[in-house]
Amino acid sequence: MSKTVFVTGGAGYIGSHCIVELLNANCQVIAVDNFVNSVGEENGESAALKKVEIITGKSVTFYQMDLLDITELDAIFHKHKIDCVIHFAAMKAVGESMEYPLLYYKNNIIGMLNLLEVMERYNCYQLVFSSSCTVYGEPTEFPVTENHSIGQNITNVYGKTKYFIEEMLEDISHSNEKWNIIALRYFNPLGAHPSGLIGEDPTKPFSNIMPFISQVAIGRKTVLTIFGGDYETPDGTGVRDYIHVMDLASGHVAALSYLFRKHDRIKVFNLGTGTGVSVLDLVKTFEKVTNTVVPFKITGRREGDISIMYADAKLAETELNWKAKHTLEEMCADFWRWQTMNPNGYRAKDTTKIQNGH
């Protein structure tokens, strides 16, 4: 698939892993990032994307920029002939979105509007949008299919921005038949590239659970805080559909391939494993796989969280020819490899050597 793909948020956790798969699929990649959720270097380069180039042996064209700057965005589209866009760039933490709603609405929605406007200006109508299972709110039936209602019981601002953007995409796809859009509603990404060279390196205290678990295991934090132990689940902790980030990455390549095969104007797919795992089960699996101990304490529920969420991903299997392949054990092992090889994340001067014999 020889296409030039514009990747927003390309230096981030999911974006960088996706670019590995895009390069392996012979795509040319132009990536942008403002380093809100990722680590940048003093010269404006991405620490993660330099590792991506090592992994693949291929180069990435990178620009440090913010989608709120439509002039700079326009200049990039003017300079390059872009075939399609994968849009990851967003502020993405549930808890943070509840504290700073205006920041989330401005960044996520205006950034999307600017991107769509520039895409249309340059006759680029192929888009894969990074959506989220949060658009389903608190689900009423399981597993959650793409036909489940969206927008009605959304418990956090982050999820609302994803829902509003999906509604925008629906509207533009009806107004102009040239648009060809896939929205991927993904569940909870974990893991890292099996090389250990790239992984998740949070820049904020608001983060996914796996970095917290591994930082407790490696001794950088003393205890894991689990929010909520009184949900109506088998062990009282929240249940999620954890998916390996490399499965998520391959799902985006499958979606791009679909876009150039079919023209549905807009199509939605869940990307998940179809299996619900509690937070406590995740911690126990991590301890078993890595032979570590992760002390934890259970506190009150966190505003914006829901109790249970797991996917029905049969539509992606049928139409995208995609299915999650990695196990929960592999997610834990791959993340631990990243953590032990890079105890300070991308901030370490030499992150390619294995530390402490792991």
XYZ file of N, CA, C and O in Angstrom, residues 200-309:
440
model
N 4.850 3.412 26.184
C 4.075 4.523 26.724
C 4.886 5.252 27.786
O 5.336 4.649 28.765
N 5.059 6.557 27.591
C 5.842 7.381 28.511
C 5.022 8.617 28.856
O 5.143 9.652 28.207
N 4.165 8.532 29.873
C 3.253 9.641 30.174
C 3.990 10.920 30.546
O 5.007 10.889 31.245
N 3.470 12.035 30.063
C 4.044 13.333 30.404
C 3.233 14.037 31.492
O 3.606 15.119 31.941
N 2.129 13.423 31.905
C 1.238 14.050 32.888
C 0.870 13.038 33.961
O 0.951 11.828 33.746
N 0.411 13.513 35.111
C -0.048 12.583 36.148
C -1.324 11.850 35.754
O -1.632 10.797 36.285
N -2.096 12.404 34.807
C -3.288 11.731 34.310
C -2.837 10.725 33.252
O -2.246 11.109 32.256
N -3.093 9.456 33.477
C -2.505 8.479 32.567
C -3.297 7.191 32.557
O -4.180 6.952 33.383
N -2.943 6.312 31.610
C -3.467 4.953 31.595
C -2.871 4.171 32.765
O -1.872 4.575 33.369
N -3.435 3.007 33.035
C -3.061 2.286 34.250
C -1.705 1.587 34.165
O -0.977 1.498 35.144
N -1.330 1.088 32.978
C -0.138 0.253 32.893
C 1.154 0.967 33.316
O 1.975 0.369 34.022
N 1.376 2.233 32.924
C 2.588 2.897 33.415
C 2.656 2.990 34.941
O 3.729 2.852 35.527
N 1.499 3.167 35.584
C 1.486 3.219 37.042
C 1.862 1.868 37.639
O 2.657 1.776 38.572
N 1.274 0.796 37.081
C 1.584 -0.550 37.582
C 3.072 -0.834 37.468
O 3.723 -1.285 38.416
N 3.641 -0.535 36.303
C 5.041 -0.889 36.072
C 5.989 -0.009 36.877
O 7.060 -0.454 37.299
N 5.605 1.248 37.119
C 6.480 2.113 37.910
C 6.479 1.712 39.386
O 7.477 1.889 40.077
N 5.375 1.150 39.857
C 5.366 0.573 41.206
C 6.245 -0.678 41.216
O 7.066 -0.884 42.118
N 6.103 -1.512 40.194
C 6.876 -2.755 40.130
C 8.373 -2.503 40.061
O 9.169 -3.257 40.641
N 8.772 -1.437 39.374
C 10.198 -1.161 39.208
C 10.761 -0.333 40.364
O 11.968 -0.136 40.472
N 9.856 0.148 41.261
C 10.293 0.842 42.464
C 10.299 2.357 42.374
O 10.743 3.036 43.300
N 9.788 2.906 41.272
C 9.756 4.372 41.137
C 8.572 4.970 41.885
O 8.576 6.151 42.226
N 7.531 4.173 42.110
C 6.392 4.582 42.926
C 6.173 3.513 43.987
O 6.514 2.344 43.787
N 5.602 3.904 45.128
C 5.488 2.959 46.242
C 4.218 2.126 46.191
O 4.217 0.973 46.626
N 3.137 2.699 45.669
C 1.868 1.978 45.711
C 0.980 2.386 44.531
O 1.013 3.539 44.082
N 0.232 1.426 44.008
C -0.728 1.673 42.934
C -2.074 2.054 43.545
O -2.572 1.355 44.431
N -2.644 3.144 43.074
C -3.978 3.537 43.524
C -5.012 3.021 42.532
O -4.944 3.314 41.335
N -5.942 2.216 43.021
C -7.046 1.709 42.197
C -8.293 2.495 42.591
O -8.690 2.503 43.760
N -8.893 3.141 41.598
C -10.061 3.988 41.872
C -11.341 3.162 41.803
O -11.750 2.735 40.729
N -11.956 2.942 42.930
C -13.233 2.244 42.976
C -13.100 0.753 43.216
O -12.508 0.036 42.401
N -13.632 0.290 44.342
C -13.642 -1.135 44.638
C -15.037 -1.643 44.920
O -15.217 -2.756 45.415
N -16.030 -0.803 44.587
C -17.417 -1.167 44.907
C -18.314 -1.214 43.666
O -19.528 -1.052 43.761
N -17.699 -1.418 42.500
C -18.505 -1.572 41.292
C -19.193 -2.939 41.302
O -18.744 -3.866 41.988
N -20.261 -3.057 40.531
C -20.974 -4.344 40.444
C -20.252 -5.258 39.449
O -20.738 -5.565 38.364
N -19.069 -5.683 39.854
C -18.227 -6.579 39.068
C -17.774 -7.705 39.997
O -17.941 -7.604 41.216
N -17.211 -8.787 39.466
C -16.843 -9.929 40.318
C -15.941 -9.584 41.504
O -16.094 -10.156 42.585
N -14.995 -8.648 41.322
C -14.116 -8.298 42.444
C -14.267 -6.847 42.897
O -13.493 -6.363 43.710
N -15.265 -6.135 42.344
C -15.540 -4.762 42.765
C -14.769 -3.699 42.006
O -15.081 -2.511 42.116
N -13.745 -4.089 41.234
C -12.985 -3.108 40.463
C -13.512 -3.047 39.032
O -14.171 -3.970 38.554
N -13.214 -1.951 38.352
C -13.719 -1.744 37.001
C -13.247 -2.815 36.026
O -12.137 -3.350 36.158
N -14.087 -3.117 35.050
C -13.766 -4.118 34.024
C -13.577 -3.404 32.688
O -14.408 -2.587 32.286
N -12.465 -3.723 32.010
C -12.135 -3.088 30.735
C -11.702 -4.124 29.703
O -11.316 -5.237 30.047
N -11.731 -3.707 28.460
C -11.265 -4.527 27.346
C -9.872 -4.023 26.976
O -9.719 -3.033 26.269
N -8.855 -4.702 27.494
C -7.480 -4.272 27.237
C -6.986 -4.878 25.920
O -7.102 -6.078 25.696
N -6.409 -4.031 25.070
C -5.951 -4.456 23.754
C -4.494 -4.050 23.553
O -4.091 -2.939 23.935
N -3.703 -4.954 22.982
C -2.288 -4.659 22.749
C -2.161 -3.524 21.739
O -2.841 -3.499 20.714
N -1.258 -2.597 22.020
C -1.105 -1.422 21.161
C -0.693 -1.804 19.740
O -1.049 -1.123 18.774
N 0.010 -2.934 19.561
C 0.387 -3.361 18.212
C -0.818 -3.909 17.452
O -0.889 -3.799 16.225
N -1.776 -4.515 18.161
C -3.035 -4.901 17.517
C -3.799 -3.666 17.078
O -4.377 -3.618 15.986
N -3.793 -2.658 17.938
C -4.446 -1.394 17.599
C -3.797 -0.773 16.364
O -4.474 -0.292 15.452
N -2.473 -0.813 16.327
C -1.736 -0.256 15.194
C -2.085 -0.979 13.893
O -2.330 -0.335 12.859
N -2.133 -2.297 13.938
C -2.468 -3.052 12.719
C -3.901 -2.784 12.289
O -4.226 -2.838 11.099
N -4.766 -2.448 13.254
C -6.143 -2.094 12.929
C -6.241 -0.836 12.090
O -7.113 -0.713 11.221
N -5.336 0.107 12.320
C -5.336 1.338 11.526
C -4.877 1.086 10.097
O -5.397 1.682 9.159
N -3.898 0.208 9.925
C -3.451 -0.146 8.572
C -4.572 -0.875 7.833
O -4.821 -0.620 6.650
N -5.276 -1.748 8.549
C -6.414 -2.449 7.953
C -7.512 -1.467 7.551
O -8.151 -1.612 6.501
N -7.727 -0.444 8.377
C -8.746 0.570 8.072
C -8.361 1.376 6.835
O -9.202 1.662 5.977
N -7.087 1.747 6.723
C -6.628 2.475 5.536
C -6.826 1.642 4.279
O -7.282 2.145 3.251
N -6.483 0.378 4.369
C -6.648 -0.516 3.228
C -8.115 -0.578 2.804
O -8.436 -0.556 1.606
N -9.002 -0.616 3.793
C -10.444 -0.646 3.526
C -10.884 0.629 2.802
O -11.684 0.576 1.855
N -10.368 1.787 3.253
C -10.754 3.064 2.639
C -10.448 3.097 1.146
O -11.206 3.680 0.359
N -9.342 2.502 0.754
C -8.953 2.526 -0.656
C -9.564 1.368 -1.451
O -9.367 1.266 -2.650
N -10.325 0.539 -0.728
C -11.042 -0.570 -1.355
C -12.521 -0.252 -1.542
O -13.145 -0.656 -2.517
N -13.072 0.451 -0.556
C -14.515 0.709 -0.542
C -14.777 2.175 -0.217
O -13.971 2.825 0.454
N -15.930 2.670 -0.678
C -16.297 4.058 -0.385
C -17.673 4.056 0.293
O -18.704 4.056 -0.358
N -17.651 4.050 1.612
C -18.891 4.024 2.393
C -19.279 5.392 2.933
O -20.240 5.509 3.684
N -18.487 6.409 2.581
C -18.618 7.760 3.150
C -18.207 7.780 4.616
O -17.297 8.486 4.989
N -18.897 7.008 5.467
C -18.454 6.899 6.866
C -18.811 5.518 7.394
O -19.876 4.970 7.108
N -17.877 4.959 8.136
C -18.043 3.620 8.695
C -17.390 3.602 10.072
O -16.357 4.253 10.295
N -17.978 2.850 11.001
C -17.481 2.784 12.369
C -17.112 1.346 12.713
O -17.852 0.410 12.378
N -15.970 1.177 13.381
C -15.554 -0.144 13.836
C -15.057 -0.077 15.271
O -14.337 0.861 15.650
N -15.412 -1.096 16.067
C -14.795 -1.297 17.373
C -13.466 -2.014 17.191
O -13.368 -2.947 16.386
N -12.460 -1.607 17.956
C -11.210 -2.364 18.026
C -10.995 -2.771 19.477
O -10.697 -1.940 20.337
N -11.189 -4.040 19.747
C -11.015 -4.585 21.091
C -10.830 -6.084 21.002
O -10.846 -6.666 19.910
N -10.672 -6.735 22.159
C -10.474 -8.184 22.167
C -11.787 -8.935 22.381
O -11.885 -10.111 22.073
N -12.785 -8.236 22.944
C -14.046 -8.898 23.267
C -14.050 -9.535 24.644
O -15.010 -10.191 25.026
N -12.975 -9.336 25.411
C -12.862 -9.934 26.745
C -12.739 -8.849 27.801
O -11.894 -7.959 27.685
N -13.567 -8.924 28.822
C -13.491 -7.980 29.927
C -12.538 -8.478 31.004
O -12.585 -9.642 31.396
N -11.671 -7.592 31.475
C -10.684 -7.931 32.508
C -10.768 -6.881 33.604
O -10.737 -5.680 33.319
N -10.843 -7.313 34.859
C -10.904 -6.338 35.955
C -9.523 -5.758 36.230
O -8.496 -6.347 35.869
N -9.507 -4.609 36.880
C -8.238 -3.970 37.228
C -7.408 -4.890 38.118
O -6.192 -5.042 37.925
N -8.044 -5.554 39.071
C -7.303 -6.466 39.948
C -6.739 -7.647 39.177
O -5.606 -8.087 39.436
N -7.502 -8.164 38.214
C -6.993 -9.266 37.383
C -5.788 -8.820 36.559
O -4.843 -9.586 36.358
N -5.839 -7.577 36.068
C -4.702 -7.046 35.319
C -3.465 -6.980 36.211
O -2.365 -7.386 35.798
N -3.621 -6.478 37.425
C -2.492 -6.381 38.356
C -1.924 -7.771 38.651
O -0.697 -7.984 38.629
N -2.798 -8.741 38.918
C -2.335 -10.107 39.226
C -1.603 -10.726 38.035
O -0.584 -11.404 38.201
N -2.133 -10.500 36.834
C -1.477 -11.031 35.636
C -0.105 -10.406 35.459
O 0.874 -11.096 35.142
N -0.017 -9.103 35.671
C 1.266 -8.404 35.554
C 2.274 -8.970 36.547
O 3.435 -9.231 36.188
N 1.849 -9.174 37.789
C 2.754 -9.713 38.814
C 3.256 -11.095 38.418
O 4.450 -11.409 38.560
N 2.356 -11.920 37.899
C 2.716 -13.296 37.520
C 3.702 -13.303 36.351
O 4.717 -14.008 36.377
N 3.415 -12.502 35.330
C 4.242 -12.493 34.119
C 5.628 -11.921 34.395
O 6.634 -12.407 33.861
N 5.693 -10.888 35.234
C 6.957 -10.173 35.442
C 7.694 -10.599 36.711
O 8.808 -10.134 36.959
N 7.057 -11.472 37.485
C 7.635 -11.934 38.752
C 7.966 -10.757 39.662
O 9.061 -10.649 40.229
N 7.015 -9.844 39.778
C 7.169 -8.671 40.640
C 6.002 -8.610 41.614
O 5.046 -9.391 41.515
N 6.081 -7.682 42.552
C 4.983 -7.420 43.486
C 4.532 -5.986 43.290
O 5.359 -5.062 43.228
N 3.226 -5.798 43.162
C 2.675 -4.455 42.964
C 1.726 -4.133 44.116
O 0.536 -4.491 44.082
N 2.225 -3.489 45.180
C 1.331 -3.083 46.271
C 0.276 -2.096 45.752
O 0.582 -1.242 44.925
N -0.950 -2.246 46.249
C -2.002 -1.343 45.791
C -2.919 -0.969 46.946
O -2.992 -1.657 47.971
N -3.612 0.155 46.743
C -4.650 0.550 47.677
C -5.875 0.933 46.862
O -5.763 1.467 45.755
N -7.040 0.619 47.382
C -8.292 0.939 46.688
C -8.900 2.173 47.345
O -9.093 2.226 48.556
N -9.177 3.178 46.517
C -9.790 4.412 47.021
C -11.156 4.584 46.357
O -11.658 3.695 45.674
N -11.767 5.756 46.562
C -13.082 6.013 45.989
C -13.057 6.075 44.472
O -12.005 6.200 43.846
N -14.228 5.981 43.900
C -14.350 6.053 42.443
C -13.864 7.397 41.931
O -13.958 8.408 42.621
N -13.340 7.394 40.708
C -12.866 8.620 40.067
C -13.974 9.166 39.174
O -14.612 8.423 38.427
N -14.186 10.462 39.268
C -15.242 11.083 38.473
C -15.005 10.838 36.984
O -13.905 11.012 36.476
N -16.058 10.410 36.305
C -15.961 10.176 34.868
C -15.764 8.721 34.487
O -15.932 8.341 33.329
N -15.374 7.861 35.453
C -15.153 6.454 35.152
C -16.476 5.692 35.096
O -17.470 6.082 35.723
N -16.464 4.578 34.355
C -17.627 3.704 34.309
C -17.248 2.352 34.900
O -16.078 2.099 35.202
N -18.237 1.451 35.049
C -17.973 0.182 35.727
C -17.459 -0.901 34.776
O -16.435 -1.525 35.036
N -18.167 -1.115 33.662
C -17.835 -2.235 32.766
C -17.841 -1.760 31.319
O -18.719 -1.004 30.903
N -16.836 -2.228 30.544
C -16.799 -1.917 29.120
C -15.963 -2.969 28.392
O -14.777 -3.130 28.705
